[in-house]
Short mmCIF file of C-alpha atoms and ligand atoms in Angstrom, two decimals:
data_model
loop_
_atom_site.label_atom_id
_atom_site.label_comp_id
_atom_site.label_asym_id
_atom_site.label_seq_id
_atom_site.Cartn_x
_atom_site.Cartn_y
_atom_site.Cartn_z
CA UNK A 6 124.17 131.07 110.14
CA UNK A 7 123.39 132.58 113.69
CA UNK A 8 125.34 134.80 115.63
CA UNK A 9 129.01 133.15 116.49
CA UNK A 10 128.06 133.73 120.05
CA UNK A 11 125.59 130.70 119.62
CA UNK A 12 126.70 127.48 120.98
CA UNK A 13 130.13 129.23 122.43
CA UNK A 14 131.35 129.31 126.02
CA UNK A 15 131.55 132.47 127.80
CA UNK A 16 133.30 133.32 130.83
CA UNK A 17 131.47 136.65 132.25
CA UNK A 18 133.77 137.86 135.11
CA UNK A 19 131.75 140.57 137.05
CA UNK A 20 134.03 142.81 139.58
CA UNK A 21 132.47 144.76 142.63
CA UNK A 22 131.36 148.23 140.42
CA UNK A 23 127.92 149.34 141.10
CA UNK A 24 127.28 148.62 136.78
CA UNK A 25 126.83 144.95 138.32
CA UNK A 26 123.76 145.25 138.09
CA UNK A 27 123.98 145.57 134.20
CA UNK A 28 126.20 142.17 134.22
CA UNK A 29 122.72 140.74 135.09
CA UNK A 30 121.12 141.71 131.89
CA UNK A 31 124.52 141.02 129.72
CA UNK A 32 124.82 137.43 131.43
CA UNK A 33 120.74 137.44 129.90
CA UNK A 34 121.36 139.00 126.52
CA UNK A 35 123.94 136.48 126.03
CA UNK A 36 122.56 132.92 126.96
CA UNK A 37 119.04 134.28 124.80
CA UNK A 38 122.28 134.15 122.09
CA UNK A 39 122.86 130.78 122.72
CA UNK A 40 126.15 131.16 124.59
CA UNK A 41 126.74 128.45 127.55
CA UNK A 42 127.66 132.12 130.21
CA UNK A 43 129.25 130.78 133.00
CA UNK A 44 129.54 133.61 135.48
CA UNK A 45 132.45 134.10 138.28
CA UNK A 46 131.33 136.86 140.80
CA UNK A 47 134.28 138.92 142.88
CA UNK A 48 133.65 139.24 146.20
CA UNK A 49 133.29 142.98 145.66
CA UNK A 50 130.73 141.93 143.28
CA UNK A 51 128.95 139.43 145.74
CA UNK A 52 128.24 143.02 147.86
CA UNK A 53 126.15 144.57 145.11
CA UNK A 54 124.55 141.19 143.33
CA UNK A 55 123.83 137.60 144.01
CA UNK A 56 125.37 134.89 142.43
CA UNK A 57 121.31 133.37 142.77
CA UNK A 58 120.64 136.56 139.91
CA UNK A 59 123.15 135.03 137.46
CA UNK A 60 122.11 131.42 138.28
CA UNK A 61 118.74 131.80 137.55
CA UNK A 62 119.88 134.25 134.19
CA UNK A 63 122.37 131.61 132.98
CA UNK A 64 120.76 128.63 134.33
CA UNK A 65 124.28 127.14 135.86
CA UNK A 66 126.46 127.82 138.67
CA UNK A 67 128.32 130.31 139.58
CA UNK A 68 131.74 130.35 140.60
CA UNK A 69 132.42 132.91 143.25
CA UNK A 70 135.69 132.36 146.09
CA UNK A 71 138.22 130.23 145.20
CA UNK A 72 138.87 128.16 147.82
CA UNK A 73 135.34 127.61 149.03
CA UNK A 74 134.40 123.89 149.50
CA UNK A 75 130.68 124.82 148.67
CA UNK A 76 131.54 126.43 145.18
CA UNK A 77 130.41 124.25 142.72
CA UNK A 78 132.60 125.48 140.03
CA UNK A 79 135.51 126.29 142.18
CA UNK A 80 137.99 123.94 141.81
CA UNK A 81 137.08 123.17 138.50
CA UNK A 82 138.19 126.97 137.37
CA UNK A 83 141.11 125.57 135.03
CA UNK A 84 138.99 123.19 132.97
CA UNK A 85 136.79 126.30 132.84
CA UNK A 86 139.61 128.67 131.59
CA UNK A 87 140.15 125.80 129.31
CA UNK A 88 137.00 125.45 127.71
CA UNK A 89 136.19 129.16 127.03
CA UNK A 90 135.80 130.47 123.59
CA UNK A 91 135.75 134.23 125.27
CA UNK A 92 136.21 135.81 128.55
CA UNK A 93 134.56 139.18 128.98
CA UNK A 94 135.37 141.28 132.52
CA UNK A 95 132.10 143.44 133.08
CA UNK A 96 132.14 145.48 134.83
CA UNK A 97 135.87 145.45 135.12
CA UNK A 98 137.03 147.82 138.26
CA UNK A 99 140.32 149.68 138.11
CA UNK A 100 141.71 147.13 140.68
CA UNK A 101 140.95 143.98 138.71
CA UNK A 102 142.59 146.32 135.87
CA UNK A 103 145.36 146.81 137.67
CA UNK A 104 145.37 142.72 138.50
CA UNK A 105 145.22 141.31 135.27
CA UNK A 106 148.14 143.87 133.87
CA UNK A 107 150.80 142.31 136.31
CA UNK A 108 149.21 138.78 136.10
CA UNK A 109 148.10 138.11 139.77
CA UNK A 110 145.69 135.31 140.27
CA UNK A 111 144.88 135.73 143.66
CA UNK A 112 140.78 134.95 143.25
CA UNK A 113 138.51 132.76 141.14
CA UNK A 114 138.21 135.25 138.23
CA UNK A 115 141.93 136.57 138.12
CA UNK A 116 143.63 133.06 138.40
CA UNK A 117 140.58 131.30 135.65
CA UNK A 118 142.05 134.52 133.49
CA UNK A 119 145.41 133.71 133.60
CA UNK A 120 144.99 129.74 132.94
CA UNK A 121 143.07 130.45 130.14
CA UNK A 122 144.77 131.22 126.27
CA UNK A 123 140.94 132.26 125.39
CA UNK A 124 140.42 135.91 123.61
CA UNK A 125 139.70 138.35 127.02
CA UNK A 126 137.38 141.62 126.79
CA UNK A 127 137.04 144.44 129.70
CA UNK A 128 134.37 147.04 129.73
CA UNK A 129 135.93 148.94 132.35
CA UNK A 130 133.12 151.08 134.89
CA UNK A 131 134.75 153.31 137.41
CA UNK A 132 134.99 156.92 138.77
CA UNK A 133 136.21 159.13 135.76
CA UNK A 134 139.18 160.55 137.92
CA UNK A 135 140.38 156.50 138.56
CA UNK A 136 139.99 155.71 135.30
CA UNK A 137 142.09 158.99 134.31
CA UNK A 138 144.58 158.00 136.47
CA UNK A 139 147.90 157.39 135.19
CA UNK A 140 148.59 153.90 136.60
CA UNK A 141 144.81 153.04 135.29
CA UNK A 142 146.13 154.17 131.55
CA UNK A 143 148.86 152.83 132.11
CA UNK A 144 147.30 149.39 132.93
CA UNK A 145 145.05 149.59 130.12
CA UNK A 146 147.09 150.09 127.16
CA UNK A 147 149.62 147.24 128.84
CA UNK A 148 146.32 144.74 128.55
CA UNK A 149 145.52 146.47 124.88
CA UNK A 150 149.42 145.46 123.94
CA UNK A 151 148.61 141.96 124.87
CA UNK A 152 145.88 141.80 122.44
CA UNK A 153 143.12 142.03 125.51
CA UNK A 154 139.61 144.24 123.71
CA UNK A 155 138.88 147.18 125.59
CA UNK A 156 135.30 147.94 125.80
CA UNK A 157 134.56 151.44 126.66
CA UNK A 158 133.61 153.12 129.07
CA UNK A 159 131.23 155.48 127.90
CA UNK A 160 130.67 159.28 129.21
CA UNK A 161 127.81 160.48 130.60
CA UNK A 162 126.17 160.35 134.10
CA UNK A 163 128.11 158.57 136.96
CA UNK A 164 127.15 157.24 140.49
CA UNK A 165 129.72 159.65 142.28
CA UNK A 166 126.25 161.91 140.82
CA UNK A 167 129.22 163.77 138.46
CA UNK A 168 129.13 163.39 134.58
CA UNK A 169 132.14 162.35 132.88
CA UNK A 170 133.97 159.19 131.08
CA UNK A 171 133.78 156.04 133.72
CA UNK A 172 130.36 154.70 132.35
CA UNK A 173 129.92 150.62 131.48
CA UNK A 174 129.10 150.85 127.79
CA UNK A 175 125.55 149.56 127.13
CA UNK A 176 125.04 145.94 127.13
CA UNK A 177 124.45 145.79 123.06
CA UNK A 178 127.41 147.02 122.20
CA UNK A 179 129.53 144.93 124.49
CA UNK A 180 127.69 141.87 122.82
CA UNK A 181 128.13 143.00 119.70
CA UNK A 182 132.15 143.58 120.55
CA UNK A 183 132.32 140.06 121.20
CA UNK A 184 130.26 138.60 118.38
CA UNK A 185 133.20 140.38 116.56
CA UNK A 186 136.11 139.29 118.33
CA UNK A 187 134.47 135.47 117.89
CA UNK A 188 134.11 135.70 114.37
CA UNK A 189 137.53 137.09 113.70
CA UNK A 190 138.06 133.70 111.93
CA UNK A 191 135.42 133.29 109.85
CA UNK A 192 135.33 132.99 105.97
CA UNK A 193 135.42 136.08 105.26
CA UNK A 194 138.86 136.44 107.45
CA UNK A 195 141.48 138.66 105.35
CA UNK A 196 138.54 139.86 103.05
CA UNK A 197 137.14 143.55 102.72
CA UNK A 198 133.46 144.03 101.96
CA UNK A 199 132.06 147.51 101.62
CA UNK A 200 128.53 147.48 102.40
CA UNK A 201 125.95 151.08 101.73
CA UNK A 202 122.83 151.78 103.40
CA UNK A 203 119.85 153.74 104.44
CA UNK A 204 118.02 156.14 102.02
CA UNK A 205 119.95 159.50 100.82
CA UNK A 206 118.26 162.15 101.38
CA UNK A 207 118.83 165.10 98.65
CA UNK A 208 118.25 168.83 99.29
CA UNK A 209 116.46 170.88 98.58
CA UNK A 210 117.04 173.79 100.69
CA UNK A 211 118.52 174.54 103.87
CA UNK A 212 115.19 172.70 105.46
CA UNK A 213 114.18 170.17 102.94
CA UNK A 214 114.94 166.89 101.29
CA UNK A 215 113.98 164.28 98.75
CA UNK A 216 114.28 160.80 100.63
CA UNK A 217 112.88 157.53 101.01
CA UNK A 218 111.50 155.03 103.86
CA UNK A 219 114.11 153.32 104.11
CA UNK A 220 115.24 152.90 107.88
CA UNK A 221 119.28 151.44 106.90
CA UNK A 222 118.01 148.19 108.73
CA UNK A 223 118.79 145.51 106.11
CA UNK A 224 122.33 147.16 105.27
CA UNK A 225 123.16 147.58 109.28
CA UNK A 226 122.50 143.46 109.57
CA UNK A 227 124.53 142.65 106.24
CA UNK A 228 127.55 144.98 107.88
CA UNK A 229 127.11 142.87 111.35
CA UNK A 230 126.60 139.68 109.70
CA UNK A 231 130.07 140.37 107.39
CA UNK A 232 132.13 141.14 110.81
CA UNK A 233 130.71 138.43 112.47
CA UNK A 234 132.34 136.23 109.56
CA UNK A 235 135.74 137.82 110.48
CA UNK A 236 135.86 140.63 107.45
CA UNK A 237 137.27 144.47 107.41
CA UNK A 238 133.94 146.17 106.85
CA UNK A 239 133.29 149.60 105.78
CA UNK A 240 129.92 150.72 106.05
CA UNK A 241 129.03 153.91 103.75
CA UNK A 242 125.38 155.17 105.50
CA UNK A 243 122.74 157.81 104.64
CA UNK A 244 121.02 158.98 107.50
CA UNK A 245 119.25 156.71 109.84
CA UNK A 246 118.16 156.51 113.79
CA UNK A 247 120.20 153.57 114.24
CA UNK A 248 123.82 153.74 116.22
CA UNK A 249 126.92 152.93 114.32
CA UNK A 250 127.72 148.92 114.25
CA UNK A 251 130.68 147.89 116.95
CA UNK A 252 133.90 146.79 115.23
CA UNK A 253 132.45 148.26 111.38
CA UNK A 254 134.01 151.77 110.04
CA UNK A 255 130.98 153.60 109.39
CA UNK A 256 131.33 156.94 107.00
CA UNK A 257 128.04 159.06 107.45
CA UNK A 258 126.61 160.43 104.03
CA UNK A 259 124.07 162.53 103.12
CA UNK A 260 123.29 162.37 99.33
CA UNK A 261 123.70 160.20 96.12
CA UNK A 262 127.06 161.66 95.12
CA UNK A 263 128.27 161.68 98.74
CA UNK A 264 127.41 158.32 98.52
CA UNK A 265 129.19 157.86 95.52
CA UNK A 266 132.62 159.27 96.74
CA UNK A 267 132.72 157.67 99.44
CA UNK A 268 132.29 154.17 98.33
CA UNK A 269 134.56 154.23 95.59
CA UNK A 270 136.91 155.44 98.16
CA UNK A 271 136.44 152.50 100.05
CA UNK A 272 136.41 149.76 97.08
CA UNK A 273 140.04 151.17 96.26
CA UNK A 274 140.89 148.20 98.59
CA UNK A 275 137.63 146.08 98.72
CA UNK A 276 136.97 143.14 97.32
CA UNK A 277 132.87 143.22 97.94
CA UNK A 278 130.38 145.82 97.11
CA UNK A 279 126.90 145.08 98.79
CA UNK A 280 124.64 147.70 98.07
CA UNK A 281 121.87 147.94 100.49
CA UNK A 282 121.07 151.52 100.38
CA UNK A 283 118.52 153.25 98.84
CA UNK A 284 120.03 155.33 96.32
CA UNK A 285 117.53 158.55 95.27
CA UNK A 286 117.27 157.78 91.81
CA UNK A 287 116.74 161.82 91.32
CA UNK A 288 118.00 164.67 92.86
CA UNK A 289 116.91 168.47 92.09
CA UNK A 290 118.75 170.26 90.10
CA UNK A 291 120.21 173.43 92.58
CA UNK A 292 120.13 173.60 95.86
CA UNK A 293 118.56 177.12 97.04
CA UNK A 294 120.75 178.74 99.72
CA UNK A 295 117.66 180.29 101.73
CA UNK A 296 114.27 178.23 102.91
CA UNK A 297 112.16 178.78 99.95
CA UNK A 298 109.34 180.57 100.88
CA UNK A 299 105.58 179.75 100.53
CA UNK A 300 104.07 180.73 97.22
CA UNK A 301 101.32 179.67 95.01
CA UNK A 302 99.42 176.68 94.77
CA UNK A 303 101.57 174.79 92.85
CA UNK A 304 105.53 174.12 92.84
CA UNK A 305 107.68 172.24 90.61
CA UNK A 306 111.45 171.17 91.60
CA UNK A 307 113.42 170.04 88.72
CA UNK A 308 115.44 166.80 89.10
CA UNK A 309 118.39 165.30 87.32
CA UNK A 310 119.59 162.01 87.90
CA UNK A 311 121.72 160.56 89.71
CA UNK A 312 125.00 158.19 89.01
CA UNK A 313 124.17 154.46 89.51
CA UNK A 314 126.75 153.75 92.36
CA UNK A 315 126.31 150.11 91.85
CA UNK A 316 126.59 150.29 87.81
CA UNK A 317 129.39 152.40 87.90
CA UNK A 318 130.97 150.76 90.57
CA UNK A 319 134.82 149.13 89.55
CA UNK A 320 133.67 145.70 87.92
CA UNK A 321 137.32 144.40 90.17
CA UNK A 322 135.05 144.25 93.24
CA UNK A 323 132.63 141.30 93.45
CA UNK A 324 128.95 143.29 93.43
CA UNK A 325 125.62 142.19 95.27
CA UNK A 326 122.87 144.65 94.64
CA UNK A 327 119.62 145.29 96.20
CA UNK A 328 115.71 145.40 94.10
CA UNK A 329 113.13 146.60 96.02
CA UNK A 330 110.13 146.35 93.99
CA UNK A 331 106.44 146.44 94.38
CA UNK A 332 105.60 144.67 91.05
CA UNK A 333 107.18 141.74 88.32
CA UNK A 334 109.62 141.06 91.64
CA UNK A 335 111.90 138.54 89.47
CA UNK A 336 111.87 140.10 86.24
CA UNK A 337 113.11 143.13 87.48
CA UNK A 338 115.82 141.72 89.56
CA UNK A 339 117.02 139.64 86.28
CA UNK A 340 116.97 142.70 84.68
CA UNK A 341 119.22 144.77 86.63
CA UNK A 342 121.53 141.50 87.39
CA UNK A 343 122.60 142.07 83.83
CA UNK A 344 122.19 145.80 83.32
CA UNK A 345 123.90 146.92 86.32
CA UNK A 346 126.66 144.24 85.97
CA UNK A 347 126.61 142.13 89.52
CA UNK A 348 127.13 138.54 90.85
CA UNK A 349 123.87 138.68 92.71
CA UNK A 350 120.84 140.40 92.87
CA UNK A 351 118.77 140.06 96.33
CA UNK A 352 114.75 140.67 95.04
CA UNK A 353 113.23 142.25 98.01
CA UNK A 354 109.35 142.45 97.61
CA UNK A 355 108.51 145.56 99.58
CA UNK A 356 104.33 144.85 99.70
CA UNK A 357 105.05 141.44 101.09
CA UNK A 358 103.86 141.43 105.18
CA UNK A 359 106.96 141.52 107.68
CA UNK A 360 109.26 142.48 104.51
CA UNK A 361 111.33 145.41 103.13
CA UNK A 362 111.28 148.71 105.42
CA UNK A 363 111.89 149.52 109.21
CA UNK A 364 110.74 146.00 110.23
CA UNK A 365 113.31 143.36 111.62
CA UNK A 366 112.73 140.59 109.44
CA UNK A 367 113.02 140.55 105.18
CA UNK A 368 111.29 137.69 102.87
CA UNK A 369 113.92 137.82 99.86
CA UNK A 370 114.78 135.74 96.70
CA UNK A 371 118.53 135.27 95.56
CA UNK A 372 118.60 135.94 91.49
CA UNK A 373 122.16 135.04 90.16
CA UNK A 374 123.63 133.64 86.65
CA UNK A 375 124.27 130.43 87.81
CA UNK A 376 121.80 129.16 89.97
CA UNK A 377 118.61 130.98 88.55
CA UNK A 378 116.48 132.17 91.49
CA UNK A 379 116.36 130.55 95.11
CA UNK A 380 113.49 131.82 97.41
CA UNK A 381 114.45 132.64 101.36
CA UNK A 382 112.33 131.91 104.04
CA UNK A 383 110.81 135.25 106.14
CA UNK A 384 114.10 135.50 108.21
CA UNK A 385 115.67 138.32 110.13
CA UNK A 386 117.58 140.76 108.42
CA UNK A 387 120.49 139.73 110.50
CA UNK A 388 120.49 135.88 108.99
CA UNK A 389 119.15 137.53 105.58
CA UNK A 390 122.71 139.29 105.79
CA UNK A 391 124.48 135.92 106.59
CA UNK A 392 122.39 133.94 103.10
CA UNK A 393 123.56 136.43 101.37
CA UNK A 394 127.22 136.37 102.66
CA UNK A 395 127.46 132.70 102.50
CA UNK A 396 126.91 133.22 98.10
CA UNK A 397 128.83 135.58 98.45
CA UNK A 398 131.72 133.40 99.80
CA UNK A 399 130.64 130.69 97.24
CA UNK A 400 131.48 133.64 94.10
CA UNK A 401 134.30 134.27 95.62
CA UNK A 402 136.03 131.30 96.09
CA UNK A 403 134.99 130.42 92.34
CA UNK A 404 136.25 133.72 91.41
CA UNK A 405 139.64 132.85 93.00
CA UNK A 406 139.35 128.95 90.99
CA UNK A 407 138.86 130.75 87.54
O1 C5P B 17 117.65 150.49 89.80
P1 C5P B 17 117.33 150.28 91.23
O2 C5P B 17 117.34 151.54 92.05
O3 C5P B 17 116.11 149.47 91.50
O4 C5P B 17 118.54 149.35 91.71
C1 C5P B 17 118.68 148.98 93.02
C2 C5P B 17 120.13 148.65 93.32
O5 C5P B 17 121.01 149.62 92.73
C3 C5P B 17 120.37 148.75 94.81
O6 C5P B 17 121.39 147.84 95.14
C4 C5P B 17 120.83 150.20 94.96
O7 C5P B 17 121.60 150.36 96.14
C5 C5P B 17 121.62 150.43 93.71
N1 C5P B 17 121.56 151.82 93.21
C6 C5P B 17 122.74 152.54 93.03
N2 C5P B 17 122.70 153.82 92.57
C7 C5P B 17 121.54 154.40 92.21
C8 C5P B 17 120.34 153.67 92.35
C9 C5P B 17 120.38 152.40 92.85
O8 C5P B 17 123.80 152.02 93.35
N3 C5P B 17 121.54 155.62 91.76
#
C-alpha cells in the first residue's frame, strides 16, 4: 500500500511569509508522493515566489488572483475546493489566520477554503511576538475547535534575525501530518497498535552499554505505516538518531525492562503488539555507580537475562514479532511463532544485501499458522510496515469472526 498521499488531491495555499520559499520544496515533496498539488499563491506570496516555481514543481497551474481573466484555475476555484482530499495553508501568515477564523473569502485561497468541506492544515510562519499575540491565539485555537490541524511552528532562528517560536516546521513533518490526517479512515480506524523499536542499550556504568546495530528504522516505518491506516499508535523506542514520528505517541526507553514497563503499559488498551525492537537478550548483572576504571588485560561482566517482552506479553493483544537471523532464516522464525506465542512472525535475514539494519529497504518472509511462509519482495521498510499491517488486519478481522 503506498502512502495515502498517493493519488490524492492537494490544495497547497502559500501566504506572503518569507518560509515561501519552503512551500517550493513541500509543493515537490508532495507530487514525488503522488499527490495531484494544485497550488494557489496570495498575492503577498506572489512578492517572495513565482507561481512559474510551483508550476514547474507540480507540473499544473497555479491559481493566484481571483478575478483575473488570465488565471487558468481562477474561476474554476469551487470545483477545486470540491475535489480536494486536503488543503494545507503553508506558510500560513497571521493575517490569513486571522481570515479563515471569521470566514472571509475575499481572495482565491480564502474563498476555495471556505467552499470546500475537505480536512484543512496550517503551518503557521510568523514573527514570534505576532504569533504570541492574543488575537493570533485566539484565532488559532477558534480554527483548532473547528477541527482545522495546526502544524507548528517550530522555535529556533527567525528572519526578524531573533530566535524564538514563529518558525515553519520542516517540510517532513508537515507531510507526514497530512499522510496522517488522510489516513484517519483507514482499516485500522478505532484500533490501537503498540509498536517497539530500536536496540536497548543496557548499562554498564555511568559511560557504557551493551547494545546492538539496530538503527529503530523498520519499527519507525511499521509506526508510520499503522497511522497512515487511521490507528492510535504508541510507539515504545530505545535510543535511535531518528526524530519522533508526527501524529504517533512515542515513549523513549533505555533498557530491556524499561522496555518492558512501558509496553505493557500501553497494551492495557491495545489491541496489537508489533515488536520491532531489538530486545538485548542479556543485560549485566549490577550497574557500577562510578566509570570503571582500566585494569588488567582481561574483564568479564556478568549477564542475566532478560524478560521476553514479546513472550510475556498479554496473549489478549494480537502479537507480530520480529527474527532477525543470520542462519536456518525459516526454521527459526517457525520456532519462535510457536514458542513465543504470536499470530505472525516477520523472518528478517540480516546477511541478505539492502536488508535488516540502518538501510531503507528490508527483504522479509511472513511465517504464520495458517498460510505457511510467503516471501516479500526487497521493499522499503515503509511498505514492509504496510504487508505486514495488511495480515495484520486479515487476523484481526478473523479474530473478531471466531
Ligand atoms: O528470540 P529473538 O530475540 O530472536 O526474538 C525476536 C523477537 O522477540 C522480536 O520481535 C523481539 O522484539 C522480541 N524480543 C522480546 N524480548 C526479548 C527478546 C526479543 O520481546 N527479550
Amino acid at each position: 500500500m503506498p502512502s495515502p498521499l498517493s493519488g490524492s488531491s492537494v490544495i497547497l495555499g502559500v501566504t506572503g511569509s518569507i518560509a515561501c520559499y519552503k512551500a517550493a520544496d513541500l509543493a515537490s515533496k508532495l507530487t514525488q508522493e503522488g499527490a495531484h498539488v494544485d497550488v494557489i499563491l496570495t498575492q503577498g506570496a506572489s512578492n517572495f515566489i513565482t507561481p512559474l516555481t510551483f508550476r514547474s514543481l507540480t507540473h499544473r497551474p497555479v491559481v493566484g488572483d481571483l478575478f483575473d481573466p488570465q488565471s487558468e484555475l481562477a474561476v474554476e476555484h469551487v470545483a477545486l475546493a470540491q475535489r480536494a482530499d486536503i488543503i494545507i495553508v503553508a506558510p500560513a501568515t497571521a493575517h490569513v489566520l486571522a481570515k479563515l477564523a471569521h470566514g472571509m473569502a475575499d481572495d482565491a485561497l480564502t474563498a476555495t477554503i471556505l467552499a470546500s468541506s475537505a480536512p484543512l492544515a496550517v503551518a503557521p510562519a510568523m514573527d514570534g511576538h505576532m504569533y504570541t499575540n492574543p488575537a493570533t491565539q485566539e484565532n488559532l485555537s477558534k480554527l483548532r475547535e473547528r477541527g482545522v490541524t495546526i502544524i507548528g511552528p517550530a522555535e529556533g532562528y527567525l528572519a526578524s534575525g531573533l530566535r524564538g517560536i514563529g518558525r515553519l516546521v520542516e517540510v517532513p513533518q508537515i507531510v507526514e501530518s497530512l499522510c496522517a490526517i488522510l489516513g484517519r479512515r483507514g482499516d485500522l480506524a478505532g484500533k490501537s497498535v503498540v509498536v517497539s523499536a530500536g536496540g536497548t542499550a543496557e548499562p554498564i556504568d555511568p559511560v557504557r552499554v551493551i547494545t546492538n546495530r539496530s538503527s529503530g528504522k523498520m519499527g519507525y516505518a511499521v509506526a508510520q505505516a499503522a497511522r497512515d491506516r487511521g490507528a492510535r499508535v504508541t510507539m515504545v523506542t530505545a535510543p535511535t538518531s531518528l526524530p519522533d514520528p508526527v501524529g504517533v505517541e512515542t515513549v523513549h526507553v533505555g533498557t530491556a525492562l524499561e522496555m518492558r514497563d512501558a509496553i505493557f503499559r500501553a497494551c492495557e488498551d491495545g489491541d496489537v503488539l508489533i515488536m520491532a525492537a531489538a530486545v538485548a537478550d542479556y543485560r549485566p548483572v549490577s550497574v557500577a555507580e562510578q566509570k570503571i576504571k582500566k585494569g588488567g588485560e582481561r574483564w568479564s561482566i556478568e549477564l542475566i537475562k532478560n524478560p521476553d517482552i514479546l513472550a510475556e506479553a498479554p496473549g489478549r493483544v494480537l502479537k507480530v514479532g520480529f527474527a532477525a537471523e543470520s542462519q536456518d532464516l525459516l526454521e527459526n522464525a517457525r520456532t519462535k511463532l510457536v514458542a513465543k506465542g504470536v499470530a505472525l512472525m516477520v523472518a528478517n535475514d540480516i546477511t541478505a544485501p539492502d536488508s535488516g539494519f540502518a538501510v531503507d529497504t528490508n527483504k522479509v518472509y511472513l511465517v504464520d499458522r495458517e498460510r505457511g511462509v510467503e516471501e516479500l519482495p526487497l521493499l522499503s521498510k515503509y511498505e514492509v510496515g504496510h504487508r505486514i499491517l495488511d495480515r495484520v488486519v486479515e487476523l484481526l478481522s478473523a479474530s473478531a469472526l471466531s
